[in-house]
mmCIF file of C-alpha atoms and ligand atoms in Angstrom:
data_model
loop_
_atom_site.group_PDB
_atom_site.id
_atom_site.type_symbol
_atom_site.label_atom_id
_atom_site.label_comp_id
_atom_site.label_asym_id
_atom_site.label_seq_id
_atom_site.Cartn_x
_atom_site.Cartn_y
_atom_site.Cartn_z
ATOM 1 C CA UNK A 1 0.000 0.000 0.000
ATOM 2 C CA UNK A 2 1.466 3.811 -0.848
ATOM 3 C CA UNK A 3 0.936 6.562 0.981
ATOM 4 C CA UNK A 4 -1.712 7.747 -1.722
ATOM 5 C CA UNK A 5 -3.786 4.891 -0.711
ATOM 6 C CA UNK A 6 -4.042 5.795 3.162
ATOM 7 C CA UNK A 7 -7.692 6.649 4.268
ATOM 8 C CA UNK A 8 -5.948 10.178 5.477
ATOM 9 C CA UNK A 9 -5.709 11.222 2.218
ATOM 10 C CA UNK A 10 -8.576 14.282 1.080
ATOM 11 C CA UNK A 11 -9.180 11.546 -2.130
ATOM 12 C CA UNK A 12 -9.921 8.317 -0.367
ATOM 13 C CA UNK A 13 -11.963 10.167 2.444
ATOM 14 C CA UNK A 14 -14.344 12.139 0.357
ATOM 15 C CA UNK A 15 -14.689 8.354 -2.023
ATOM 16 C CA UNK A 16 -15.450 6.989 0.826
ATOM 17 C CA UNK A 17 -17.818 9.361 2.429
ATOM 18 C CA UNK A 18 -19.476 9.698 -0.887
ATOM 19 C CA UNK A 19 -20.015 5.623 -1.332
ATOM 20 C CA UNK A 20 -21.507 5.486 2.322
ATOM 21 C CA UNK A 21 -23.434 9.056 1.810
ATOM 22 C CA UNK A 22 -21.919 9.705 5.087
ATOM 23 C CA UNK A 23 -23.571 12.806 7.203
ATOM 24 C CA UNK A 24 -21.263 14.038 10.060
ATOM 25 C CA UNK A 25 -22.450 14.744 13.555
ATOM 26 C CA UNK A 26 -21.516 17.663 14.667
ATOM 27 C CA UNK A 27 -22.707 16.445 18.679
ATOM 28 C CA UNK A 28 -20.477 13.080 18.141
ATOM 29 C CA UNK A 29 -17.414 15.718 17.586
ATOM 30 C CA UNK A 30 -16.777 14.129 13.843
ATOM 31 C CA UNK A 31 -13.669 15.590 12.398
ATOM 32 C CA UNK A 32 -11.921 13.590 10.649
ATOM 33 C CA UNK A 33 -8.053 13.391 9.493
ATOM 34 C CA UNK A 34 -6.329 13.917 6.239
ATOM 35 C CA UNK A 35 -3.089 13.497 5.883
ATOM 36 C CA UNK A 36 -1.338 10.398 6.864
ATOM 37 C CA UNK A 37 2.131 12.943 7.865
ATOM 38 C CA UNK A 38 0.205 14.338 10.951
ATOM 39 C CA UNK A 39 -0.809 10.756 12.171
ATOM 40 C CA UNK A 40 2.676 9.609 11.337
ATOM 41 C CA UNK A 41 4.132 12.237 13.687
ATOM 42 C CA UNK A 42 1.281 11.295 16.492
ATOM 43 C CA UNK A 43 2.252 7.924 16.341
ATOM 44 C CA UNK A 44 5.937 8.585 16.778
ATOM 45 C CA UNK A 45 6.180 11.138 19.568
ATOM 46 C CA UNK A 46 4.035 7.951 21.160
ATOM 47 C CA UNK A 47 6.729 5.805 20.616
ATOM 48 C CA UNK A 48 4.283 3.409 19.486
ATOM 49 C CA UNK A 49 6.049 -0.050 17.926
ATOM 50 C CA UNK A 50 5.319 -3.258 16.794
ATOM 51 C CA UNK A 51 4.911 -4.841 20.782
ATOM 52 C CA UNK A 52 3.042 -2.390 21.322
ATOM 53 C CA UNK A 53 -0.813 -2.372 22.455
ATOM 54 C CA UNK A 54 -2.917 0.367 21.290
ATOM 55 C CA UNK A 55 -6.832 1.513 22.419
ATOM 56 C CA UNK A 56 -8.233 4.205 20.263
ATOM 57 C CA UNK A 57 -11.019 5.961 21.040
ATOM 58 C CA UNK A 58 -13.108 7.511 18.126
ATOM 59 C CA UNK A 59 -11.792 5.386 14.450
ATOM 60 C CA UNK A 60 -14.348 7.273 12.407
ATOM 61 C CA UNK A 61 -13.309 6.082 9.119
ATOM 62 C CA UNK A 62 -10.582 4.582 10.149
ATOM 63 C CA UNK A 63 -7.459 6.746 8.833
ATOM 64 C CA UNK A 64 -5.593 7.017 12.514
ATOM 65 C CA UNK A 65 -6.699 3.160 12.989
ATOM 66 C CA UNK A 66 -4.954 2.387 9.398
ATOM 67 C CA UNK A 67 -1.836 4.186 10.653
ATOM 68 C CA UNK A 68 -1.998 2.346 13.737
ATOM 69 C CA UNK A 69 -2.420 -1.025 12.467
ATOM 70 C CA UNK A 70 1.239 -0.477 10.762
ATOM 71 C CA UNK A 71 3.210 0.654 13.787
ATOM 72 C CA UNK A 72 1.297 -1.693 16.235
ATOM 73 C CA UNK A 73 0.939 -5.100 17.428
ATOM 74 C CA UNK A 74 -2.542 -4.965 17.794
ATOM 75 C CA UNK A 75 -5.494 -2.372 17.949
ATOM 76 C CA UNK A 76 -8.428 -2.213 20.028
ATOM 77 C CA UNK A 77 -10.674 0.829 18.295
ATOM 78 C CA UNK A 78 -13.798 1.952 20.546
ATOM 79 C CA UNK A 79 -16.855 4.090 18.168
ATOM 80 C CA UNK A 80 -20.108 5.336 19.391
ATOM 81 C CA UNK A 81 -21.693 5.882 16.172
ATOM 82 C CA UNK A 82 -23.307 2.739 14.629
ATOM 83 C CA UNK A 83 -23.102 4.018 10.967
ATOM 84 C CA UNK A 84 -19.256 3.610 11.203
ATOM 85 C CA UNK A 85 -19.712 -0.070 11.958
ATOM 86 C CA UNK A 86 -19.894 -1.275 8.627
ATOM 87 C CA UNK A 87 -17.494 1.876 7.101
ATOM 88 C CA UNK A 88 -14.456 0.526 9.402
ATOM 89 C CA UNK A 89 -15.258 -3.535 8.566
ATOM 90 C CA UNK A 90 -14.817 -2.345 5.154
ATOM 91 C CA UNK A 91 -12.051 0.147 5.080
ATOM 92 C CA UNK A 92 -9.809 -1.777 7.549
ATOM 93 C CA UNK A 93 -10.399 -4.784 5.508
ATOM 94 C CA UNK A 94 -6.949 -5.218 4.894
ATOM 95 C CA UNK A 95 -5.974 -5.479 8.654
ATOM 96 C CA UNK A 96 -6.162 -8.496 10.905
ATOM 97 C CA UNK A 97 -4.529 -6.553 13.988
ATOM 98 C CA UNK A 98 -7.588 -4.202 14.698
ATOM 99 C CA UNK A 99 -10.793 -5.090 17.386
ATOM 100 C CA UNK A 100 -13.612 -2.350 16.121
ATOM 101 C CA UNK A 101 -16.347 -2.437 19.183
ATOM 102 C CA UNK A 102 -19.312 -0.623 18.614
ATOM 103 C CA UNK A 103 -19.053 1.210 22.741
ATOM 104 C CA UNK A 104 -19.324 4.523 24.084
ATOM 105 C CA UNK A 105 -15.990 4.634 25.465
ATOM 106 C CA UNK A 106 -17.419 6.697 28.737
ATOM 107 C CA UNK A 107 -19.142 3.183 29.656
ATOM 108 C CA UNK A 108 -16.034 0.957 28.857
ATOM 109 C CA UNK A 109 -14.233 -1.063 31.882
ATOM 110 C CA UNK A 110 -10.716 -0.289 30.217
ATOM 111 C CA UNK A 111 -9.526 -2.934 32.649
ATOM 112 C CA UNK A 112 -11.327 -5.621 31.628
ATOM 113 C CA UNK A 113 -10.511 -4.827 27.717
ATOM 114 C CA UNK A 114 -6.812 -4.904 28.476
ATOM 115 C CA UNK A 115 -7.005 -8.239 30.054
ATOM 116 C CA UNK A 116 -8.934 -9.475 27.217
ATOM 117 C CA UNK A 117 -7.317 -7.879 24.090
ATOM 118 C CA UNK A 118 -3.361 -7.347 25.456
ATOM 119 C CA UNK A 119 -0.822 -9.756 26.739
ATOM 120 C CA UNK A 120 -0.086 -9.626 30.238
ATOM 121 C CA UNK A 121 3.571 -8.104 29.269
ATOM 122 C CA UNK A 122 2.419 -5.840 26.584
ATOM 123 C CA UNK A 123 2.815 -1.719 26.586
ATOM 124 C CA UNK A 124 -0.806 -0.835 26.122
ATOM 125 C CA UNK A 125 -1.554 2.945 25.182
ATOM 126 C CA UNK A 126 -4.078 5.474 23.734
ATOM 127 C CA UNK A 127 -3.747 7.123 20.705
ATOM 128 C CA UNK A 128 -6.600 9.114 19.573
ATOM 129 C CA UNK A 129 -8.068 12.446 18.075
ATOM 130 C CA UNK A 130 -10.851 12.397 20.562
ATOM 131 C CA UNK A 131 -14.326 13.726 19.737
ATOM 132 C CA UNK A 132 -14.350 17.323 21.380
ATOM 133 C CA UNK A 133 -17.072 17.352 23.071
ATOM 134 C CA UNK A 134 -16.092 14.835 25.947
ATOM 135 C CA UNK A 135 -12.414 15.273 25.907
ATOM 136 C CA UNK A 136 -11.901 16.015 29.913
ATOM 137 C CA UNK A 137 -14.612 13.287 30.692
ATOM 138 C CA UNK A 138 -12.916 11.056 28.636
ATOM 139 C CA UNK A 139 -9.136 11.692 30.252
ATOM 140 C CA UNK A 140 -10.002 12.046 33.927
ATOM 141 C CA UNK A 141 -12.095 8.583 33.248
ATOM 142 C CA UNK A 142 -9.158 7.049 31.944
ATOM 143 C CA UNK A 143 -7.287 8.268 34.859
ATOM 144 C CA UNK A 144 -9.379 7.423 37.923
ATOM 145 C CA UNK A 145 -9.951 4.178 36.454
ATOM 146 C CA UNK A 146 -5.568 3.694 37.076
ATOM 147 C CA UNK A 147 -5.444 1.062 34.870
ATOM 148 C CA UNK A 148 -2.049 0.229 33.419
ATOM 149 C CA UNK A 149 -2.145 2.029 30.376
ATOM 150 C CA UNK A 150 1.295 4.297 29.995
ATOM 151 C CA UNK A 151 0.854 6.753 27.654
ATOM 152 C CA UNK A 152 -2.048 8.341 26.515
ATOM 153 C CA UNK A 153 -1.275 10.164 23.104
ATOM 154 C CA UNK A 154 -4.276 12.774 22.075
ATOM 155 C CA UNK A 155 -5.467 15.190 19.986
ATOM 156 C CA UNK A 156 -7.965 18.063 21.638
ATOM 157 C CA UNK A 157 -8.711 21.659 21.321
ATOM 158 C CA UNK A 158 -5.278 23.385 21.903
ATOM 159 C CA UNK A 159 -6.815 25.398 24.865
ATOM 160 C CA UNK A 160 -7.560 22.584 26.642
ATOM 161 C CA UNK A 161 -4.354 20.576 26.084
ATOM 162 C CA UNK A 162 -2.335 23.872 27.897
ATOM 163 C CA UNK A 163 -5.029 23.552 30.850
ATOM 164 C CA UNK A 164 -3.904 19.904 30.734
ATOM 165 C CA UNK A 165 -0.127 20.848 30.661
ATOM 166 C CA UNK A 166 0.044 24.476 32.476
ATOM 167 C CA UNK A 167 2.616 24.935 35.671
ATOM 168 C CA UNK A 168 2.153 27.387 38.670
ATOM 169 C CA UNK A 169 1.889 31.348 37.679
ATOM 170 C CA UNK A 170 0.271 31.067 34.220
ATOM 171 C CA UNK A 171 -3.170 31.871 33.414
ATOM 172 C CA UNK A 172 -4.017 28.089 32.111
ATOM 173 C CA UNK A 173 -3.078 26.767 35.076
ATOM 174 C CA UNK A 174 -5.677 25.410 37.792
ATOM 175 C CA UNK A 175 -7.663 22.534 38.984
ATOM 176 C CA UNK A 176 -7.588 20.689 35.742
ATOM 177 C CA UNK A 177 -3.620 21.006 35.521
ATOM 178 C CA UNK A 178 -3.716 19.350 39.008
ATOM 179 C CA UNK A 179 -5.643 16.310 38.581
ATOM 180 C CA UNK A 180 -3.872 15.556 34.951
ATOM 181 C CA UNK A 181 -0.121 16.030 36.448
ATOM 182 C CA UNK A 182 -1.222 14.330 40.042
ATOM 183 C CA UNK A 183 -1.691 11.065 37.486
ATOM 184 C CA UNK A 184 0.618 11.911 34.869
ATOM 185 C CA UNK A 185 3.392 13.887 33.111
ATOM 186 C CA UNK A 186 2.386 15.951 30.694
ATOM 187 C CA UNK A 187 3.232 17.642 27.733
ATOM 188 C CA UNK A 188 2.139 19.376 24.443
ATOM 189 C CA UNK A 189 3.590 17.656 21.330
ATOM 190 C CA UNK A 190 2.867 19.673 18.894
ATOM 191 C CA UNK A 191 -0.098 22.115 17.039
ATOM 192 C CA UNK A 192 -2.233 21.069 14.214
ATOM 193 C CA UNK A 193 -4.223 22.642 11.849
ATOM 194 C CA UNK A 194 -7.324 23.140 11.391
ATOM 195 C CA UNK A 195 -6.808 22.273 7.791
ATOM 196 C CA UNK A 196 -6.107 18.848 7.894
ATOM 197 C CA UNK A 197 -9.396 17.849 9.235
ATOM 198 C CA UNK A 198 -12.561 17.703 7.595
ATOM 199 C CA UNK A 199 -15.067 18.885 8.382
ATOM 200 C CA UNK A 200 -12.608 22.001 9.594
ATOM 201 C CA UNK A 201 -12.875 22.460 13.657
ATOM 202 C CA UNK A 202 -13.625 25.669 15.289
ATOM 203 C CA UNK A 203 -10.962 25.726 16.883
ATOM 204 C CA UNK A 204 -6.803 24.744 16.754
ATOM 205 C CA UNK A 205 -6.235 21.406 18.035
ATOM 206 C CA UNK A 206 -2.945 20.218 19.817
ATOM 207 C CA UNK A 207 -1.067 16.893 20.590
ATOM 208 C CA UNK A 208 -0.802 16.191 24.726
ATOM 209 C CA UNK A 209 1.203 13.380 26.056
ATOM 210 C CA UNK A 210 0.273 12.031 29.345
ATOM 211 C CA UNK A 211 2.998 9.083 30.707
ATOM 212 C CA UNK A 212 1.568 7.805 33.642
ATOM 213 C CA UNK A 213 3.312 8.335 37.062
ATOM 214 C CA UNK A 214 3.737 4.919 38.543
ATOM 215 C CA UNK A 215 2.563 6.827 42.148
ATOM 216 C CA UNK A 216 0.703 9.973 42.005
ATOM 217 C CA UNK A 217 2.796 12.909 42.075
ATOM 218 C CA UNK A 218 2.147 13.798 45.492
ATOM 219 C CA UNK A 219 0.975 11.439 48.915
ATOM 220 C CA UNK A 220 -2.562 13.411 50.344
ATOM 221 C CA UNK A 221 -4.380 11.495 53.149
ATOM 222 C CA UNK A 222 -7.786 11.574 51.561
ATOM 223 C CA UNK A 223 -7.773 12.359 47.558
ATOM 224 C CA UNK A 224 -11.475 13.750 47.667
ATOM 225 C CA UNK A 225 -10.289 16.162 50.536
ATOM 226 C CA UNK A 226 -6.769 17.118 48.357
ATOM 227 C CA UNK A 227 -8.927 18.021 44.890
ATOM 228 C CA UNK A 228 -11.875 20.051 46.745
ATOM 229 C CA UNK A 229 -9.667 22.197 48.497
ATOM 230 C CA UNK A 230 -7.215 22.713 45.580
ATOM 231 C CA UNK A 231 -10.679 23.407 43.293
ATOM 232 C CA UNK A 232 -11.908 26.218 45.947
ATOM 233 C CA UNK A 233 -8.359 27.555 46.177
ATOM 234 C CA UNK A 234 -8.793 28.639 42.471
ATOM 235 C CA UNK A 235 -12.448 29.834 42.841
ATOM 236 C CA UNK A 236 -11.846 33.206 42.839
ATOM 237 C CA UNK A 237 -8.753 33.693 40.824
ATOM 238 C CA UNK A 238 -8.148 37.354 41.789
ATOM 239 C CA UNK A 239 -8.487 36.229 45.681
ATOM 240 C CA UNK A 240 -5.678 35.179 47.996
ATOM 241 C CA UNK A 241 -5.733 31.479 48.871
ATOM 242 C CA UNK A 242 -6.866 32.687 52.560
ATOM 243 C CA UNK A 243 -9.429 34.327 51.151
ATOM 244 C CA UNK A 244 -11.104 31.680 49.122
ATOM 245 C CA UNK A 245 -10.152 28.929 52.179
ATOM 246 C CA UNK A 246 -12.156 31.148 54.603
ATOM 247 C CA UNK A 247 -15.008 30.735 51.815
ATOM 248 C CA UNK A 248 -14.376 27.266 51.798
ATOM 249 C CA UNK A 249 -14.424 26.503 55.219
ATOM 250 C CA UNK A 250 -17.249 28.819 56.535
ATOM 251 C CA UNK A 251 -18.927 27.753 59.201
ATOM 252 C CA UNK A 252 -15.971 25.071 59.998
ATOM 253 C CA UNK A 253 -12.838 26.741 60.275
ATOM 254 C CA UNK A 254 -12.610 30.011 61.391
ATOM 255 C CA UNK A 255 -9.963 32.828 60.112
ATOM 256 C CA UNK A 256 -7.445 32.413 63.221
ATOM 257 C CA UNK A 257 -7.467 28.624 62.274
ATOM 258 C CA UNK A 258 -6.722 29.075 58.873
ATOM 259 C CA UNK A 259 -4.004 31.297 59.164
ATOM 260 C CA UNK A 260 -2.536 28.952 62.210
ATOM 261 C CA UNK A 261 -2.939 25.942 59.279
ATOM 262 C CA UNK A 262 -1.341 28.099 56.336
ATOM 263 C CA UNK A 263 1.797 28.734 58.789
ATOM 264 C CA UNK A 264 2.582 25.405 59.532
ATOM 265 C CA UNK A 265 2.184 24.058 56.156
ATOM 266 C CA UNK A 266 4.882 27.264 55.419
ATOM 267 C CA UNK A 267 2.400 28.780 52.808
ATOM 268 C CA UNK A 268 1.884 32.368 52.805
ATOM 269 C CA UNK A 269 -1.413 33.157 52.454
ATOM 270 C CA UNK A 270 -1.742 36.075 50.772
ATOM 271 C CA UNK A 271 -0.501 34.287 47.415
ATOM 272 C CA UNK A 272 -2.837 33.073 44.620
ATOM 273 C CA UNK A 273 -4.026 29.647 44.126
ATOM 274 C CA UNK A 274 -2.684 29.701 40.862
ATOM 275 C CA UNK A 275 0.665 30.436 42.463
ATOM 276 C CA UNK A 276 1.138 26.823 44.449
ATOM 277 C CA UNK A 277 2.627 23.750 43.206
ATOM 278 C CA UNK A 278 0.964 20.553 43.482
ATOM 279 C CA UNK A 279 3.064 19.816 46.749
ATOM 280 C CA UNK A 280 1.996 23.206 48.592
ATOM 281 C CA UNK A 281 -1.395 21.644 47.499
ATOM 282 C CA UNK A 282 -0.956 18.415 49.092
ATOM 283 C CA UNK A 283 1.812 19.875 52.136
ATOM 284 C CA UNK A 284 -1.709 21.974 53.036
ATOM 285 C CA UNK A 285 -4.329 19.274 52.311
ATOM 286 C CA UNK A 286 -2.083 16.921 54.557
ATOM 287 C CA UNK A 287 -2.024 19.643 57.370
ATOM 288 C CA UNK A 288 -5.562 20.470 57.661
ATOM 289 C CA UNK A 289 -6.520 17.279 56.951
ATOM 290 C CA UNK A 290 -4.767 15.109 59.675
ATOM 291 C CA UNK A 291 -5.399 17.638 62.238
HETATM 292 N N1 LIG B 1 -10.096 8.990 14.468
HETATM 293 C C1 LIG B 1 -10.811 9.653 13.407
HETATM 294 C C2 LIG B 1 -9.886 10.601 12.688
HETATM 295 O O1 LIG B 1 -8.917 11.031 13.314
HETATM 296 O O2 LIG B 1 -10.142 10.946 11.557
HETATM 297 C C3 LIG B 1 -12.069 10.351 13.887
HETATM 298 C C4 LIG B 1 -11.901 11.329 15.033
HETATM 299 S S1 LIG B 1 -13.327 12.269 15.397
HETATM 300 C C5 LIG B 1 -12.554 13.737 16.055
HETATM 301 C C6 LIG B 1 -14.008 11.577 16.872
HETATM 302 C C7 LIG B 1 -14.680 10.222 16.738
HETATM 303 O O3 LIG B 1 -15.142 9.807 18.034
HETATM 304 C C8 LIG B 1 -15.897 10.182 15.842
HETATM 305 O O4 LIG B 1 -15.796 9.076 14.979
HETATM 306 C C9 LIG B 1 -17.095 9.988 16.810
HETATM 307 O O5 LIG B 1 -18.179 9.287 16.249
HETATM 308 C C10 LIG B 1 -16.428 9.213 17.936
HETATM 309 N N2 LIG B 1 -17.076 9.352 19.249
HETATM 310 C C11 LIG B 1 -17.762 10.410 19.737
HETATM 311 N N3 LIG B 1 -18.164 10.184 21.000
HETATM 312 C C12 LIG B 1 -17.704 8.945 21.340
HETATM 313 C C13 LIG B 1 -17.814 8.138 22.515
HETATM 314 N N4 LIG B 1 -18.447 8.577 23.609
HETATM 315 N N5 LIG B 1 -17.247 6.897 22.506
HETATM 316 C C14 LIG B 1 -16.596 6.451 21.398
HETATM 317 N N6 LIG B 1 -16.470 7.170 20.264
HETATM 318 C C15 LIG B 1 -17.003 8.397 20.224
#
């Protein structure tokens, strides 16, 4: 097969579109890819290779799947639109490597799949241009489920990917940041286009890596506890932490207490949320916390 025969090519996609008087849906998030040299470049900075295991989430057509099916052992592609069913039995034809299942990814037990699909000694990881519209459901999912999947490779709106990504003092940065980098390290690849997709997004899509940490980042006592109080530390942006803990704790901690807790976890209150590190997170969580 040549590169001019790739699904991710503008020719094959509109023939096949056309043959299957395809419709997109714009709720589903259904852009689709191409040009093979983008997915090539996804699939790389994912070090993906022939051991490896691969979940997709979102095939569409099939043109990241195709790609896939080359560098990897083995493919497990998850699609939420029925239509595609018999679009990707046809256009992956070729393949014997790829599982299509017809399963809205939000209600899939990733654990169970990778027991069922992937050897026991296998690198499984995700590669996918997700549909939109569900990208943070889809990651923090992924991510509470701490399965053993080590790299998740995606493409999302570009804005989203630098919440993903941010560090301390920078106007992405906030809750999101901190549950992505409490599970993972992560990092923006690179930009693409909107012209490689069609229908053409919005908006300018990025490439995040995740690797997943084989501890979280950070030890907190009780993880509900550590993400509340980070998420009402950033409430008010503009605020001082001690003023959006006194919020917070209204009615249970009172302002002398606060302050005593924001001395002995050495954090100066008068900073901004979006000034601590995930460790002055946790170094406060752990103080009030175990008091
Ligand atoms: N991978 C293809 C490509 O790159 O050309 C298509 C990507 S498109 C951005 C997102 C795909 O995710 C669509 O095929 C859409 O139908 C599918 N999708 C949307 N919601 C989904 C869900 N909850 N579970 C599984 N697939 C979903």
């Amino acid at each position: 097969m040549t590169k001019n025969d790739y699904i991710a090519t503008p020719k094959r996609t509109k023939e096949i579109l056309q043959t299957y008087d395809f419709s997109f849906k714009k709720s589903l998030g259904q852009n689709f890819i191409i040009d093979s040299n983008i997915l090539r470049k996804i699939i790389e900075y994912a070090h993906i290779d022939k051991t490896s295991g691969v979940i997709e989430i979102g095939p569409g057509i099939g043109s990241l799947t195709e790609q896939l099916a080359i560098s990897a052992k083995n493919v497990v592609a998850f699609e939420i639109d029925q239509r595609l069913i018999p679009i990707l039995e046809d256009t992956l034809s070729a393949y014997d490597n790829i599982e299509v299942i017809n399963q809205d990814i939000l209600q899939v037990n990733l654990t169970e799949i990778i027991e069922k699909h992937f050897s026991p000694d296998q690198a499984v990881h995700i590669v996918a241009n997700l549909p939109y519209y569900i990208t943070t459901p889809i990651l923090m999912g992924v991510l509470q489920q701490r399965t053993s999947i080590e790299s998740m490779n995606v493409m999302l709106q570009k804005e989203v990917a630098e919440r993903m990504a941010a560090k301390p003092n920078t106007k992405a940065y906030g809750s999101l940041s901190i549950a992505v980098q409490y599970y993972t390290e992560a990092s923006i690849v690179m930009d693409v286009p909107k012209t490689v997709f069609i229908p053409q997004p919005n908006v300018i899509s990025s490439v995040l890596r995740l690797v997943r940490r084989d501890q979280p980042l950070v030890h907190v006592h009780d993880e509900d506890q550590f993400f509340a109080l980070v998420q009402a530390s950033f409430k008010h942006r503009r605020k001082t932490l001690r003023n959006n803990l006194q919020t917070y704790f209204k009615g249970t901690l009172d302002k002398a207490q606060i302050d005593a807790f924001l001395r002995k976890a050495d954090i100066d209150g008068t900073r901004r949320g979006e000034s601590l590190t995930i460790e002055e997170f946790a170094r406060l969580a752990n103080t009030i916390y175990s008091a």
